[in-house]
Coordinates of C-alpha atoms in Angstrom, one line a residue:
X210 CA 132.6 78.9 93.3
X211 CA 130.5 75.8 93.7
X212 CA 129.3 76.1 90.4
X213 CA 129.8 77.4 86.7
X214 CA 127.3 79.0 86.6
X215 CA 125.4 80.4 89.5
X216 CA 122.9 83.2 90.8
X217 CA 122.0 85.3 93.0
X218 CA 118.5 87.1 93.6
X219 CA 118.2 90.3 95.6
X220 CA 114.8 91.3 97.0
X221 CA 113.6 94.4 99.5
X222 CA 111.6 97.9 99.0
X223 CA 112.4 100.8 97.9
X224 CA 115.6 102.9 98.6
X225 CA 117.3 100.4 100.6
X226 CA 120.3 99.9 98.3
X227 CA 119.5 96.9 96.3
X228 CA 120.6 98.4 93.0
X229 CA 123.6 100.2 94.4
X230 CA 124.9 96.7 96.3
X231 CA 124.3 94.4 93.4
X232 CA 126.0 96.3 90.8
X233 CA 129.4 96.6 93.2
X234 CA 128.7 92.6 94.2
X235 CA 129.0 92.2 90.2
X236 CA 131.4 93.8 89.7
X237 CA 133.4 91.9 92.4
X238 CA 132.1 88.8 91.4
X239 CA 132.6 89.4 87.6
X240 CA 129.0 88.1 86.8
X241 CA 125.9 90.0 85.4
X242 CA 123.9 92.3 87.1
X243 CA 120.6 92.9 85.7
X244 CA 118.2 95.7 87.4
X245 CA 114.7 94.2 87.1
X246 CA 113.4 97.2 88.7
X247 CA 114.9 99.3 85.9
X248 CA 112.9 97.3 83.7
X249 CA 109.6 98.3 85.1
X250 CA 110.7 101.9 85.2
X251 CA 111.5 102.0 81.5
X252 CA 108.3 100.5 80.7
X253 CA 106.9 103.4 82.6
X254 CA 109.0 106.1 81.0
X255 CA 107.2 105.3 77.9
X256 CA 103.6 105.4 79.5
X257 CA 104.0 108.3 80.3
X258 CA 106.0 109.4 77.4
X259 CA 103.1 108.2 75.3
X260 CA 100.9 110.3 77.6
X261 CA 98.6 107.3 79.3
X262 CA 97.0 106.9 81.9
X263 CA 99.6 104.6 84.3
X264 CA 96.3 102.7 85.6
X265 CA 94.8 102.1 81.7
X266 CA 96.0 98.4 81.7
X267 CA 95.3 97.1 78.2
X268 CA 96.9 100.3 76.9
X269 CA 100.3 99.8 79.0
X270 CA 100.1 96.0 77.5
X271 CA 99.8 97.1 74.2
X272 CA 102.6 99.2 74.6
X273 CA 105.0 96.7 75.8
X274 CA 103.8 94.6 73.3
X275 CA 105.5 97.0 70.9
X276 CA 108.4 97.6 73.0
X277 CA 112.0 96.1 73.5
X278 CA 114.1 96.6 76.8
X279 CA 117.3 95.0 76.7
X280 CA 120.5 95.4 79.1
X281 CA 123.9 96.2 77.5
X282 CA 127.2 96.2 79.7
X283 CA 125.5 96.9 82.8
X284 CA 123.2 99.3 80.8
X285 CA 119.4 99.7 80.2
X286 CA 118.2 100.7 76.7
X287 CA 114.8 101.3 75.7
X288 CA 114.0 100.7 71.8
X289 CA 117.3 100.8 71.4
X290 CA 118.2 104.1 73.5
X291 CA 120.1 104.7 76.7
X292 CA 117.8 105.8 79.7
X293 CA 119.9 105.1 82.6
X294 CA 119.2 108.3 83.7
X295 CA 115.6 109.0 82.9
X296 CA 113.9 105.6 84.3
X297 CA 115.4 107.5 88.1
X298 CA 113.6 110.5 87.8
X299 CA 110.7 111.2 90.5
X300 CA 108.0 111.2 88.7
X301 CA 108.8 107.5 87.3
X302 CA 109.3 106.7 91.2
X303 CA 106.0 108.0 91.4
X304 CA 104.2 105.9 89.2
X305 CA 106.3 102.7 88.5
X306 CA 104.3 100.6 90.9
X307 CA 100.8 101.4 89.8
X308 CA 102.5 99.5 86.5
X309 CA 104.3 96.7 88.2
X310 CA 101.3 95.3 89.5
X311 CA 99.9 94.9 86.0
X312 CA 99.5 90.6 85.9
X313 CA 100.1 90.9 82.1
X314 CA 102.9 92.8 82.4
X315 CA 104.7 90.9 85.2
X316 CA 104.5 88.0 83.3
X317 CA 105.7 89.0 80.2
X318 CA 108.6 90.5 82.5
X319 CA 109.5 87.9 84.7
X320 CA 110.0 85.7 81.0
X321 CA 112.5 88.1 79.7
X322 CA 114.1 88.2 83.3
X323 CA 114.3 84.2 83.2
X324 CA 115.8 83.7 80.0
X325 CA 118.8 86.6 80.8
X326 CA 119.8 84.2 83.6
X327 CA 119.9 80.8 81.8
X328 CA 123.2 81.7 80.1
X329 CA 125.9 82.7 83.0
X330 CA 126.2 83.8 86.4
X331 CA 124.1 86.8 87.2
X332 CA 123.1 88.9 90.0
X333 CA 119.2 90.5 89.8
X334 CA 117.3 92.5 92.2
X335 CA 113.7 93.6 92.3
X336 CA 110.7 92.8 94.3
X337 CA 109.9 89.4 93.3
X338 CA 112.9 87.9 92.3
X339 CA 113.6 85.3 95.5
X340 CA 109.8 84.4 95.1
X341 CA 108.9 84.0 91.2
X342 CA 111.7 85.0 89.1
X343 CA 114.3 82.5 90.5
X344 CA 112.8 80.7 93.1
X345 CA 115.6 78.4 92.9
X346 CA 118.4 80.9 92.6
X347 CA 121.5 79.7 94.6
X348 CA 121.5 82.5 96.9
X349 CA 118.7 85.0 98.2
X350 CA 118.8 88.3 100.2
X351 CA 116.3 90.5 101.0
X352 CA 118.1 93.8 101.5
X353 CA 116.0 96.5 103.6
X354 CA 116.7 100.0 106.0
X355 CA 114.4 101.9 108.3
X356 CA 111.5 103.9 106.1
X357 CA 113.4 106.7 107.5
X358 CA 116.8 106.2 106.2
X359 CA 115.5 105.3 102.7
X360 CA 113.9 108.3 102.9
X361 CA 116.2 110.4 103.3
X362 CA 118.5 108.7 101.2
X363 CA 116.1 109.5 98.1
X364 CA 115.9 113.4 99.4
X365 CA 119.1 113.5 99.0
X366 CA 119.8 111.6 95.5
X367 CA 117.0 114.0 93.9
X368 CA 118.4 116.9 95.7
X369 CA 121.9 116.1 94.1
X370 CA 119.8 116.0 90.6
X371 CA 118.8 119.2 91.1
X372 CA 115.2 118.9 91.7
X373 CA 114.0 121.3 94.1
X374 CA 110.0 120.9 94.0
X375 CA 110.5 118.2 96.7
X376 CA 110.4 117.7 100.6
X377 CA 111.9 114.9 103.4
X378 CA 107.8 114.3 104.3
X379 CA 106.9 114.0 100.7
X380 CA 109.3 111.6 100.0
X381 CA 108.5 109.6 103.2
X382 CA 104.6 109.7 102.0
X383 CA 105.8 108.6 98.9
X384 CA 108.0 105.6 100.1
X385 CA 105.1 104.6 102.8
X386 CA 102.8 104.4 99.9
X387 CA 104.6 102.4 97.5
X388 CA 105.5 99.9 100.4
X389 CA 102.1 99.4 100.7
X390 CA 101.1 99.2 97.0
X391 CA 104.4 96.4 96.8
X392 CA 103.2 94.5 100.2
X393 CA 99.5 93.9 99.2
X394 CA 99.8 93.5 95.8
X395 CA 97.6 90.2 94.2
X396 CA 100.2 89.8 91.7
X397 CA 103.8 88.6 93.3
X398 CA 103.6 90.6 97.0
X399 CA 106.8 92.2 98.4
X400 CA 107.8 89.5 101.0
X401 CA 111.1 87.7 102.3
X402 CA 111.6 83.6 101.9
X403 CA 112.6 81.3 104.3
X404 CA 116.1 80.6 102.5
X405 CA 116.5 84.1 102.3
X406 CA 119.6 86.3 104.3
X407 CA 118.3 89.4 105.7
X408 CA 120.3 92.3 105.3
X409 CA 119.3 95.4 106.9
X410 CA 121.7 98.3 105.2
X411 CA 120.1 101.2 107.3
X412 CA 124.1 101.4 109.7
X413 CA 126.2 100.2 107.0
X414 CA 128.3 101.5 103.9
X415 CA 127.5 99.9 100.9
X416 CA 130.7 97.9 100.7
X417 CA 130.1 96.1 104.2
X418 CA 127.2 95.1 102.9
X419 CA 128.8 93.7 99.5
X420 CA 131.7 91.9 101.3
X421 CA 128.6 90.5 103.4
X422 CA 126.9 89.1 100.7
X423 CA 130.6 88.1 98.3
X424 CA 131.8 86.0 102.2
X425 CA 128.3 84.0 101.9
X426 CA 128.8 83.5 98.1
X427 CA 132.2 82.6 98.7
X428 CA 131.6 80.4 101.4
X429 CA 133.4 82.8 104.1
X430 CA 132.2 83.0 107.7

């Protein structure tokens, strides 16, 4: 490696495989991976855990106010709980970006998100991470696929949870949507960087794209 230390910050919509890819790269790598998306979705698991309205901002403030998400061997907790599983559920899908475009909340965020990577190497992904989390990050990719093959990729993973209330055209709606929301957003828009390595995972396996972004780390052609 070129450095100690170093990092690496993931970007790209929804479904496209950041999470999936950055975990693996970690774990090649042997650095941190932290899942700033999970973040936001724990954050929303409580808003609506605590039965308010996901578009009530000075209520969703207060509440991470009072709140403390914190990553543990790869693991999210909320309060001090494991909810690896319940921050993927649809209906936190469904509401996490109304949330994440919350200024407040971004902020408060994106400092807990900067101090994790001031001690060691670390991977992150999210939507904003090339652009305003570390802007300065030693390598950027913005991962993406076809609204199509995220799609489907979602029907599936829900179907393999056992949830049945759902369709291939809802999902897509869904996707479209939160594309949009993420895109146009005032508060740190969905976009790529110049210095940024596109990586469009729609016709590869997950590990092509790993060894893809580990040769660039590594300094491979």
């Amino acid at each position: 490696m070129k450095k100690e230390f170093f990092s690496i910050a993931i970007d790209g919509p929804a479904g496209a495989g950041k999470s999936t890819i950055a975990k693996k790269t970690a774990q090649v790598l042997g650095i941190e991976y932290i899942d700033t998306g999970a973040m936001y979705r724990a954050l929303t698991l409580k808003v609506l855990r605590n039965k308010i309205d996901p578009l009530n901002y000075k209520e969703i403030i207060s509440l991470l106010s009072k709140s403390d998400i914190d990553f543990n061997d790869n693991h999210i907790y909320l309060d001090g709980v494991l909810v690896d599983d319940e921050i993927r559920e649809n209906k936190i899908s469904k509401n996490v970006s109304y949330i994440a475009v919350i200024k407040e909340v971004r902020e408060i965020m994106v400092s807990l998100q900067q101090k994790l990577a001031t001690r060691k190497s670390v991977i992150m992904d999210g939507r904003d991470i090339t652009t305003v989390v570390l802007p300065n990050a030693d390598y950027k990719f913005f991962v993406t696929a076809s609204v199509e093959e995220r799609s489907r990729r979602r029907y599936k993973e829900l179907i393999e949870k056992g949830e049945i209330d759902v369709t291939l055209e809802k999902i897509m709606e869904d996707i479209r949507r939160r594309d949009e929301i993420d895109s146009t957003r005032e508060v740190a828009p969905l976009k790529m960087t110049s210095d940024s390595y596109l990586l469009d995972t729609t016709n590869k396996t997950i590990d092509e794209c790993v060894d893809f972004i580990v040769s660039i780390v590594k300094g491979r052609s």
